[in-house]
Amino acid sequence: MRYGIFSDVHANLEALKAVLCAYKKENIDIYLCIGDVVGYGADPNECVELVKKTAMITVAGNHDWASVDLFPVDYFNPQAKQAILWTKDNLSEQSRYFLESLKPVYKNKDLILVHGTLENPAEFDYMLDGYTANVTFQLMDTHLCFVGHSHIAGIFIQDQAKRIYYQEVNHLKLEDKSKYIINVGSVGQPRDGNPSSAYCIYDTDKKEIFIKRVDYDIQTAYTKILTAGLPKSLAERILVGG
Ligand code: ZN
């Protein structure tokens, strides 16, 4: 089985299209989305449509829920808040229905998906350090948990002796006795200094994880954000991936 797992599209249609196009060469069996389909970018409805059509499962992100009043908008910085209010005003009925239906956690025999952490899935904490990772490791009944939210791809590894490591690698061979928390990075708003879209592949037969990057038409996404009247800083950050 080959999973295509992606996160944090953030209403960036150009980035989402580039990622889905790149996935076409990867023989993906099942697509999964780790949330934040909307927020920041100018194409929320188009992105919801495409994600709905592509991903077997999408879990809720904080922007998804905030856009349909399921999470308080006061938790966001002023630019993000402005984008959420804009998104709320521009969502179609079908998009709203889809975002309202999203659950915070998904589990199957191979993996768990959660936007933030397993400790507080509906609070959207960030998986940024070994302490937070350790709590999620303790709550995992599978070997793999895929997360998003920070927009920075990276992998927490818990080995057999329960030691925790963090690695920012683009390829990893999985070991049976270790556990992994994999942040797949962001499709629509990377924050690791590389503006290219990030996306992940999990091959269950080969026991391998890949994090890949693909260029997209950033200029068009940039112009659309400005034309929509969204904060200029949101357009500028996708140029630099920061
Ligand atoms: Zn996000």
XYZ file of N, CA and C and ligand atoms in Angstrom:
727
model
N 0.838 -1.206 0.000
C 0.000 0.000 0.000
C 0.870 1.253 0.000
N 0.518 2.177 -0.867
C 1.241 3.461 -0.870
C 0.262 4.594 -0.534
N 0.527 5.246 0.587
C -0.291 6.373 1.011
C 0.339 7.680 0.523
N -0.504 8.598 0.053
C -0.077 9.976 -0.214
C -0.664 10.833 0.896
N 0.195 11.384 1.749
C -0.291 12.100 2.941
C 0.185 13.547 2.886
N -0.756 14.468 2.949
C -0.387 15.886 2.835
C -1.195 16.714 3.831
N -0.726 17.946 4.077
C -1.350 18.778 5.104
C -1.228 20.256 4.756
N -2.009 21.058 5.456
C -1.865 22.519 5.411
C -1.829 23.089 3.991
N -2.900 22.802 3.269
C -3.078 23.334 1.907
C -3.321 24.842 1.967
N -4.095 25.244 2.958
C -4.364 26.664 3.210
C -4.862 27.437 1.993
N -5.823 26.838 1.307
C -6.528 27.533 0.215
C -5.588 28.012 -0.897
N -4.457 27.316 -1.028
C -3.505 27.643 -2.095
C -3.687 26.625 -3.216
N -4.521 26.990 -4.177
C -4.905 26.065 -5.250
C -3.725 25.705 -6.150
N -2.876 26.687 -6.434
C -1.728 26.431 -7.316
C -0.810 25.369 -6.680
N -0.583 25.509 -5.376
C 0.273 24.543 -4.666
C -0.383 23.160 -4.634
N -1.675 23.120 -4.349
C -2.377 21.832 -4.267
C -2.346 21.110 -5.613
N -2.576 21.854 -6.692
C -2.552 21.239 -8.025
C -1.169 20.667 -8.343
N -0.128 21.408 -7.983
C 1.243 20.940 -8.258
C 1.542 19.655 -7.475
N 1.077 19.603 -6.229
C 1.311 18.409 -5.406
C 0.538 17.214 -5.966
N -0.719 17.431 -6.329
C -1.516 16.312 -6.851
C -0.938 15.816 -8.179
N -0.387 16.723 -8.955
C 0.251 16.360 -10.213
C 1.519 15.533 -9.938
N 2.308 15.951 -8.964
C 3.527 15.214 -8.592
C 3.179 13.818 -8.059
N 2.084 13.718 -7.310
C 1.652 12.421 -6.761
C 1.279 11.434 -7.870
N 0.876 11.952 -9.031
C 0.438 11.059 -10.123
C 1.531 10.081 -10.527
N 2.798 10.473 -10.327
C 3.923 9.592 -10.711
C 4.269 8.606 -9.598
N 3.525 8.604 -8.515
C 3.935 7.859 -7.320
C 3.105 6.611 -7.017
N 2.203 6.242 -7.899
C 1.364 5.045 -7.670
C 0.704 5.033 -6.295
N 0.042 6.114 -5.965
C -0.612 6.225 -4.657
C -1.930 5.437 -4.655
N -2.141 4.666 -3.583
C -3.406 3.926 -3.441
C -4.441 4.753 -2.693
N -4.001 5.395 -1.617
C -4.940 6.154 -0.777
C -4.325 7.509 -0.407
N -5.110 8.548 -0.572
C -4.671 9.881 -0.148
C -5.307 10.234 1.192
N -4.521 10.878 2.059
C -5.012 11.332 3.357
C -4.583 12.780 3.549
N -5.452 13.571 4.168
C -5.139 14.991 4.377
C -5.224 15.306 5.875
N -4.203 16.002 6.388
C -4.116 16.239 7.847
C -4.639 17.622 8.247
N -5.489 18.207 7.408
C -6.195 19.405 7.860
C -5.598 20.732 7.438
N -6.309 21.797 7.819
C -6.041 23.159 7.334
C -6.081 23.215 5.809
N -7.224 22.804 5.306
C -7.472 22.908 3.860
C -7.642 24.381 3.500
N -8.206 25.160 4.431
C -8.496 26.575 4.166
C -7.712 27.481 5.129
N -7.899 28.795 4.937
C -7.203 29.789 5.785
C -5.932 30.254 5.106
N -5.689 31.557 5.087
C -4.528 32.236 4.490
C -4.671 32.499 2.986
N -5.048 31.485 2.217
C -5.053 31.617 0.763
C -6.395 32.051 0.202
N -6.429 32.244 -1.130
C -7.576 32.885 -1.780
C -8.560 31.908 -2.428
N -8.278 30.603 -2.383
C -9.159 29.645 -3.059
C -9.702 28.553 -2.133
N -10.427 28.940 -1.074
C -10.899 27.912 -0.138
C -11.852 26.900 -0.769
N -12.808 27.367 -1.555
C -13.806 26.435 -2.104
C -13.190 25.463 -3.111
N -12.318 25.982 -3.964
C -11.667 25.135 -4.970
C -10.801 24.078 -4.281
N -10.122 24.483 -3.211
C -9.265 23.526 -2.496
C -10.102 22.484 -1.762
N -11.200 22.912 -1.139
C -12.083 21.946 -0.470
C -12.591 20.925 -1.492
N -13.028 21.395 -2.652
C -13.533 20.505 -3.707
C -12.502 19.445 -4.073
N -11.282 19.919 -4.321
C -10.209 19.033 -4.784
C -9.782 18.049 -3.693
N -9.711 18.523 -2.473
C -9.325 17.637 -1.358
C -10.428 16.601 -1.127
N -11.666 17.055 -1.181
C -12.821 16.176 -0.985
C -12.816 15.042 -2.020
N -12.464 15.404 -3.233
C -12.441 14.447 -4.338
C -11.253 13.476 -4.227
N -10.168 13.953 -3.648
C -8.911 13.191 -3.681
C -8.685 12.359 -2.421
N -8.873 12.978 -1.265
C -8.487 12.324 -0.006
C -9.601 11.421 0.516
N -9.235 10.200 0.889
C -10.231 9.288 1.472
C -10.668 9.835 2.825
N -9.705 10.402 3.558
C -9.975 10.981 4.881
C -9.287 12.335 4.975
N -9.975 13.295 5.570
C -9.356 14.561 5.966
C -9.673 14.760 7.438
N -8.659 15.061 8.247
C -8.940 15.405 9.647
C -8.975 16.929 9.789
N -9.549 17.401 10.883
C -9.761 18.841 11.075
C -8.477 19.564 11.455
N -8.272 20.726 10.857
C -7.238 21.653 11.305
C -7.880 22.819 12.032
N -7.070 23.603 12.737
C -7.623 24.741 13.487
C -8.280 25.770 12.574
N -7.695 26.010 11.388
C -8.306 26.974 10.461
C -9.617 26.443 9.887
N -9.666 25.128 9.642
C -10.907 24.524 9.119
C -12.051 24.739 10.107
N -11.772 24.402 11.351
C -12.824 24.518 12.375
C -13.160 25.979 12.687
N -12.134 26.833 12.728
C -12.407 28.242 13.036
C -13.267 28.881 11.941
N -13.094 28.431 10.712
C -13.867 28.996 9.593
C -15.346 28.629 9.644
N -15.671 27.613 10.442
C -17.085 27.228 10.578
C -17.528 27.288 12.049
N -16.854 28.181 12.800
C -17.222 28.463 14.196
C -17.127 27.267 15.141
N -16.249 26.311 14.825
C -16.076 25.183 15.739
C -14.829 25.344 16.609
N -14.091 26.454 16.379
C -12.886 26.752 17.161
C -12.791 28.268 17.259
N -12.440 28.800 18.479
C -12.481 30.258 18.650
C -11.423 30.991 17.819
N -11.855 32.033 17.161
C -10.987 32.799 16.276
C -9.982 33.639 17.081
N -10.268 33.829 18.375
C -9.376 34.623 19.241
C -8.006 33.978 19.448
N -7.874 32.687 19.126
C -6.595 32.010 19.285
C -5.584 32.399 18.204
N -6.019 33.143 17.198
C -5.164 33.404 16.040
C -4.549 34.791 16.087
N -3.388 34.956 15.421
C -2.783 36.285 15.310
C -3.634 37.145 14.363
N -3.455 38.468 14.358
C -4.365 39.340 13.599
C -4.488 39.000 12.108
N -3.375 38.644 11.458
C -3.440 38.330 10.021
C -4.217 37.033 9.784
N -3.927 36.032 10.611
C -4.616 34.741 10.469
C -6.107 34.909 10.752
N -6.404 35.739 11.765
C -7.802 35.993 12.132
C -8.545 36.664 10.966
N -7.882 37.658 10.371
C -8.490 38.356 9.229
C -8.764 37.372 8.088
N -7.821 36.455 7.863
C -7.993 35.466 6.792
C -9.138 34.504 7.119
N -9.278 34.154 8.378
C -10.370 33.246 8.760
C -11.725 33.929 8.558
N -11.805 35.202 8.945
C -13.075 35.927 8.766
C -13.396 36.070 7.271
N -12.355 36.319 6.460
C -12.548 36.392 4.994
C -13.032 35.041 4.461
N -12.388 33.968 4.941
C -12.747 32.613 4.488
C -14.207 32.308 4.837
N -14.568 32.643 6.071
C -15.931 32.415 6.547
C -16.957 33.071 5.614
N -16.641 34.310 5.206
C -17.538 35.058 4.316
C -17.591 34.479 2.911
N -16.551 33.767 2.519
C -16.447 33.307 1.131
C -16.686 31.814 0.939
N -16.992 31.101 2.020
C -17.221 29.659 1.888
C -18.567 29.366 1.252
N -18.575 28.403 0.342
C -19.848 27.938 -0.205
C -20.520 27.044 0.836
N -21.786 26.795 0.618
C -22.519 25.936 1.552
C -21.917 24.532 1.633
N -21.523 24.010 0.467
C -20.925 22.662 0.417
C -19.593 22.631 1.160
N -18.804 23.703 0.999
C -17.505 23.754 1.694
C -17.718 23.789 3.199
N -18.676 24.609 3.620
C -18.963 24.734 5.051
C -19.380 23.373 5.625
N -20.234 22.701 4.900
C -20.725 21.388 5.322
C -19.557 20.405 5.474
N -18.647 20.438 4.495
C -17.485 19.548 4.528
C -16.604 19.859 5.748
N -16.315 21.146 5.959
C -15.420 21.526 7.070
C -16.053 21.198 8.425
N -17.363 21.361 8.513
C -18.069 21.028 9.764
C -18.021 19.535 10.063
N -17.888 18.737 9.016
C -17.934 17.276 9.187
C -16.584 16.685 9.615
N -15.527 17.499 9.600
C -14.186 16.956 9.866
C -13.986 16.609 11.339
N -13.421 15.429 11.567
C -13.107 14.978 12.935
C -11.619 15.221 13.204
N -11.239 15.373 14.488
C -9.827 15.700 14.750
C -8.838 14.538 14.620
N -9.310 13.300 14.735
C -8.377 12.153 14.693
C -8.917 11.069 13.770
N -8.013 10.437 13.036
C -8.358 9.253 12.244
C -7.341 8.159 12.547
N -7.815 6.918 12.683
C -6.919 5.778 12.937
C -7.283 4.632 12.027
N -6.275 3.943 11.500
C -6.511 2.632 10.895
C -5.387 1.698 11.345
N -5.268 0.524 10.743
C -4.269 -0.433 11.250
C -2.831 0.039 11.002
N -2.649 0.915 10.032
C -1.302 1.359 9.662
C -0.867 2.635 10.372
N -1.828 3.504 10.702
C -1.411 4.859 11.104
C -2.510 5.636 11.829
N -2.062 6.754 12.406
C -2.978 7.729 13.019
C -2.731 9.065 12.331
N -3.785 9.831 12.134
C -3.654 11.207 11.631
C -4.212 12.166 12.666
N -3.463 13.220 12.959
C -3.985 14.301 13.819
C -3.269 15.595 13.428
N -3.997 16.702 13.392
C -3.372 17.954 12.941
C -2.272 18.413 13.912
N -2.583 18.366 15.224
C -1.631 18.861 16.224
C -0.992 17.739 17.032
N -1.622 17.379 18.161
C -1.092 16.304 19.018
C -2.234 15.367 19.416
N -1.873 14.176 19.877
C -2.903 13.234 20.345
C -3.358 13.558 21.760
N -2.547 14.336 22.482
C -2.924 14.683 23.858
C -4.190 15.541 23.867
N -4.176 16.559 23.002
C -5.332 17.460 22.894
C -5.694 17.675 21.423
N -6.250 16.670 20.772
C -6.477 16.787 19.326
C -7.347 17.984 18.944
N -8.296 18.337 19.796
C -9.214 19.417 19.459
C -8.710 20.786 19.927
N -7.526 20.803 20.544
C -6.940 22.074 21.001
C -5.838 22.556 20.059
N -5.382 21.685 19.186
C -4.389 22.028 18.161
C -3.085 22.590 18.744
N -2.506 21.855 19.699
C -1.166 22.204 20.191
C -0.151 21.859 19.095
N 1.023 22.464 19.200
C 2.075 22.182 18.215
C 2.988 21.052 18.683
N 3.336 20.178 17.749
C 4.301 19.108 18.034
C 5.698 19.651 17.741
N 6.272 20.333 18.736
C 7.526 21.033 18.453
C 8.724 20.509 19.236
N 8.486 19.719 20.300
C 9.621 19.287 21.115
C 9.434 17.840 21.584
N 10.527 17.323 22.143
C 10.541 15.928 22.580
C 9.515 15.641 23.671
N 9.258 16.631 24.526
C 8.288 16.423 25.605
C 6.882 16.178 25.028
N 6.480 17.047 24.120
C 5.154 16.908 23.478
C 5.090 15.608 22.675
N 6.180 15.315 21.981
C 6.219 14.082 21.181
C 6.056 12.861 22.085
N 6.721 12.892 23.237
C 6.664 11.759 24.161
C 5.229 11.462 24.613
N 4.472 12.508 24.905
C 3.076 12.306 25.339
C 2.275 11.645 24.215
N 2.480 12.126 22.987
C 1.763 11.518 21.857
C 2.228 10.081 21.634
N 3.549 9.819 21.762
C 4.037 8.434 21.615
C 3.314 7.495 22.581
N 3.110 7.968 23.821
C 2.454 7.126 24.825
C 1.005 6.823 24.473
N 0.393 7.705 23.699
C -1.021 7.527 23.351
C -1.202 6.767 22.029
N -0.103 6.425 21.378
C -0.189 5.760 20.071
C -0.288 4.254 20.209
N -1.316 3.662 19.566
C -1.392 2.202 19.533
C -1.005 1.659 18.151
N -0.447 2.538 17.318
C 0.186 2.100 16.069
C 1.615 2.648 16.091
N 2.404 2.265 15.093
C 3.797 2.725 15.075
C 3.969 4.103 14.459
N 2.936 4.532 13.749
C 3.088 5.780 13.005
C 1.953 6.744 13.267
N 2.335 7.997 13.520
C 1.333 9.060 13.635
C 1.788 10.193 12.714
N 0.895 10.637 11.849
C 1.210 11.729 10.921
C 0.548 13.012 11.407
N 1.326 14.096 11.441
C 0.819 15.387 11.922
C 1.159 16.501 10.934
N 0.595 17.679 11.180
C 0.887 18.862 10.374
C 1.047 20.051 11.300
N 0.390 21.171 10.972
C 0.214 22.318 11.858
C 1.417 23.266 11.928
N 2.649 22.754 12.090
C 3.805 23.653 12.208
C 4.293 24.115 10.840
N 3.893 23.432 9.791
C 4.326 23.732 8.416
C 5.817 23.451 8.222
N 6.399 22.653 9.097
C 7.816 22.275 8.965
C 7.899 20.748 8.996
N 8.369 20.175 7.881
C 8.462 18.720 7.805
C 9.595 18.223 8.700
N 9.332 17.140 9.448
C 10.352 16.563 10.326
C 9.790 15.330 11.016
N 10.680 14.497 11.543
C 10.242 13.218 12.102
C 10.786 13.016 13.519
N 9.883 12.754 14.475
C 10.289 12.324 15.816
C 10.331 10.796 15.807
N 11.430 10.249 16.321
C 11.608 8.797 16.353
C 11.768 8.371 17.797
N 10.998 7.356 18.203
C 11.197 6.772 19.535
C 11.734 5.358 19.336
N 12.974 5.114 19.758
C 13.559 3.789 19.518
C 13.108 2.805 20.600
N 13.631 1.585 20.453
C 13.251 0.487 21.359
C 13.514 0.821 22.823
N 14.584 1.585 23.081
C 14.943 1.967 24.448
C 14.181 3.216 24.903
N 13.167 3.628 24.106
C 12.294 4.788 24.401
C 13.021 6.130 24.316
N 14.200 6.136 23.681
C 14.880 7.417 23.443
C 14.212 8.106 22.268
N 14.134 9.441 22.353
C 13.452 10.199 21.298
C 14.448 11.058 20.525
N 14.401 10.957 19.217
C 15.255 11.761 18.334
C 14.371 12.579 17.404
N 14.930 13.671 16.903
C 14.219 14.453 15.880
C 15.113 14.587 14.657
N 14.559 14.328 13.495
C 15.343 14.443 12.261
C 14.537 15.162 11.189
N 15.214 16.045 10.467
C 14.581 16.641 9.278
C 15.206 15.972 8.071
N 14.604 14.870 7.651
C 15.143 14.089 6.530
C 14.060 13.922 5.469
N 14.486 13.660 4.240
C 13.471 13.468 3.202
C 13.223 12.004 2.876
N 13.975 11.118 3.531
C 13.745 9.684 3.334
C 14.074 8.941 4.622
N 13.228 8.003 5.000
C 13.466 7.243 6.224
C 13.022 5.801 6.025
N 13.895 4.875 6.452
C 13.566 3.445 6.436
C 13.033 3.114 7.831
N 11.823 2.583 7.919
C 11.190 2.350 9.227
C 11.663 1.043 9.853
N 11.875 1.081 11.148
C 12.235 -0.145 11.869
C 11.041 -0.605 12.694
N 10.856 -1.923 12.751
C 9.645 -2.474 13.380
C 9.492 -2.089 14.846
N 10.613 -1.950 15.551
C 10.503 -1.730 16.991
C 10.518 -0.259 17.388
N 10.555 0.624 16.420
C 10.518 2.058 16.728
C 9.136 2.616 16.425
N 8.868 3.781 17.021
C 7.633 4.505 16.708
C 8.005 5.839 16.069
N 7.101 6.367 15.279
C 7.414 7.576 14.519
C 6.257 8.576 14.543
N 6.593 9.847 14.727
C 5.628 10.932 14.513
C 6.174 11.746 13.341
N 5.414 11.767 12.266
C 5.920 12.379 11.035
C 5.143 13.635 10.705
N 5.838 14.761 10.742
C 5.211 16.007 10.295
C 5.492 16.130 8.809
N 4.418 16.154 8.020
C 4.565 16.085 6.556
C 4.828 17.452 5.928
N 4.907 18.511 6.742
C 5.132 19.852 6.182
C 3.851 20.407 5.569
N 3.988 21.457 4.782
C 2.807 22.158 4.269
C 2.802 22.236 2.747
N 1.608 21.980 2.191
C 1.414 22.159 0.745
C 1.410 23.651 0.402
N 0.599 24.411 1.135
C 0.285 25.765 0.681
C 0.995 26.915 1.350
N 1.738 26.627 2.446
C 2.452 27.717 3.115
C 3.641 27.166 3.923
N 4.665 26.637 3.231
C 5.826 26.095 3.955
C 6.507 27.181 4.796
N 7.067 26.768 5.939
C 7.708 27.744 6.831
C 9.138 27.343 7.192
N 9.777 26.552 6.344
C 11.152 26.127 6.645
C 12.177 26.817 5.754
N 11.765 27.942 5.157
C 12.698 28.686 4.317
C 12.749 28.194 2.878
N 12.038 27.110 2.597
C 11.944 26.594 1.232
C 10.493 26.768 0.767
N 10.251 27.651 -0.218
C 8.862 27.938 -0.594
C 8.150 26.828 -1.368
N 8.872 25.782 -1.779
C 8.239 24.686 -2.531
C 7.285 23.890 -1.636
N 6.231 23.376 -2.238
C 5.235 22.591 -1.496
C 5.818 21.276 -1.003
N 5.435 20.893 0.213
C 5.888 19.611 0.775
C 4.747 18.592 0.740
N 5.114 17.331 0.491
C 4.118 16.247 0.522
C 4.837 14.945 0.870
N 4.068 13.999 1.413
C 4.669 12.783 1.975
C 4.118 11.529 1.298
N 4.974 10.531 1.223
C 4.568 9.210 0.728
C 4.967 8.177 1.778
N 4.026 7.310 2.114
C 4.318 6.208 3.043
C 4.055 4.898 2.322
N 5.112 4.114 2.143
C 5.020 2.816 1.476
C 5.042 1.734 2.551
N 3.905 1.073 2.760
C 3.801 0.113 3.875
C 4.549 -1.192 3.573
N 4.696 -1.548 2.309
C 5.416 -2.787 1.969
C 6.917 -2.597 2.126
N 7.401 -1.502 1.574
C 8.850 -1.236 1.671
C 9.239 -0.622 3.020
N 8.241 -0.254 3.816
C 8.466 0.394 5.115
C 9.339 1.638 4.969
N 8.898 2.508 4.097
C 9.659 3.721 3.834
C 8.766 4.951 3.837
N 9.369 6.043 4.281
C 8.709 7.346 4.262
C 9.522 8.270 3.363
N 8.836 8.998 2.528
C 9.489 10.030 1.730
C 8.800 11.362 1.967
N 9.592 12.419 2.149
C 9.044 13.780 2.137
C 9.619 14.437 0.888
N 8.748 14.858 0.003
C 9.230 15.442 -1.253
C 8.792 16.893 -1.376
N 9.416 17.619 -2.280
C 9.079 19.025 -2.519
C 8.821 19.231 -4.008
N 7.899 20.114 -4.314
C 7.622 20.440 -5.716
C 7.376 21.949 -5.845
N 7.926 22.519 -6.909
C 7.701 23.943 -7.193
C 6.278 24.150 -7.706
N 5.742 25.305 -7.448
C 4.421 25.628 -8.012
C 4.399 27.089 -8.442
N 3.290 27.506 -9.027
C 3.158 28.867 -9.538
C 2.868 29.828 -8.372
N 3.919 30.173 -7.653
C 3.777 31.009 -6.452
C 3.251 32.398 -6.819
N 3.714 32.923 -7.967
C 3.328 34.269 -8.379
C 1.808 34.413 -8.499
N 1.166 33.389 -9.080
C -0.301 33.438 -9.228
C -0.981 33.391 -7.855
N -0.524 32.498 -6.998
C -1.107 32.400 -5.645
C -0.918 33.721 -4.898
N 0.253 34.322 -5.054
C 0.585 35.614 -4.436
C -0.394 36.704 -4.893
N -0.569 36.801 -6.210
C -1.451 37.828 -6.780
C -2.901 37.628 -6.322
N -3.325 36.375 -6.270
C -4.710 36.092 -5.846
C -4.958 36.543 -4.401
N -3.971 36.353 -3.528
C -4.116 36.758 -2.117
C -4.290 38.284 -2.035
N -3.475 38.998 -2.819
C -3.578 40.467 -2.812
C -4.906 40.933 -3.409
N -5.300 40.325 -4.526
C -6.548 40.704 -5.201
C -7.763 40.455 -4.301
N -7.681 39.408 -3.487
C -8.800 39.077 -2.591
C -8.906 40.060 -1.430
N -7.867 40.873 -1.254
C -7.882 41.827 -0.138
C -7.427 41.212 1.170
N -6.761 40.078 1.078
C -6.207 39.441 2.283
C -4.909 40.164 2.680
N -4.441 40.009 3.930
C -3.233 40.735 4.352
C -2.027 40.462 3.440
N -1.297 41.534 3.122
C -0.150 41.443 2.222
C 0.934 40.497 2.770
N 1.055 40.467 4.100
C 2.082 39.608 4.712
C 1.841 38.132 4.373
N 0.573 37.758 4.178
C 0.263 36.362 3.853
C 0.714 36.026 2.440
N 0.648 37.033 1.544
C 1.150 36.834 0.178
C 2.669 36.756 0.202
N 3.277 37.646 1.000
C 4.739 37.722 0.995
C 5.400 36.484 1.598
N 4.748 35.888 2.598
C 5.418 34.747 3.243
C 5.484 33.518 2.338
N 4.541 33.384 1.393
C 4.642 32.206 0.506
C 5.781 32.359 -0.514
N 6.215 33.594 -0.745
C 7.348 33.820 -1.659
C 8.636 33.272 -1.070
N 8.751 33.364 0.247
C 10.016 32.985 0.897
C 9.915 31.673 1.681
N 8.695 31.154 1.833
C 8.542 29.926 2.623
C 8.834 30.165 4.092
N 8.339 31.294 4.596
C 8.629 31.616 6.003
C 7.439 32.127 6.750
Zn -1.736 25.303 9.125
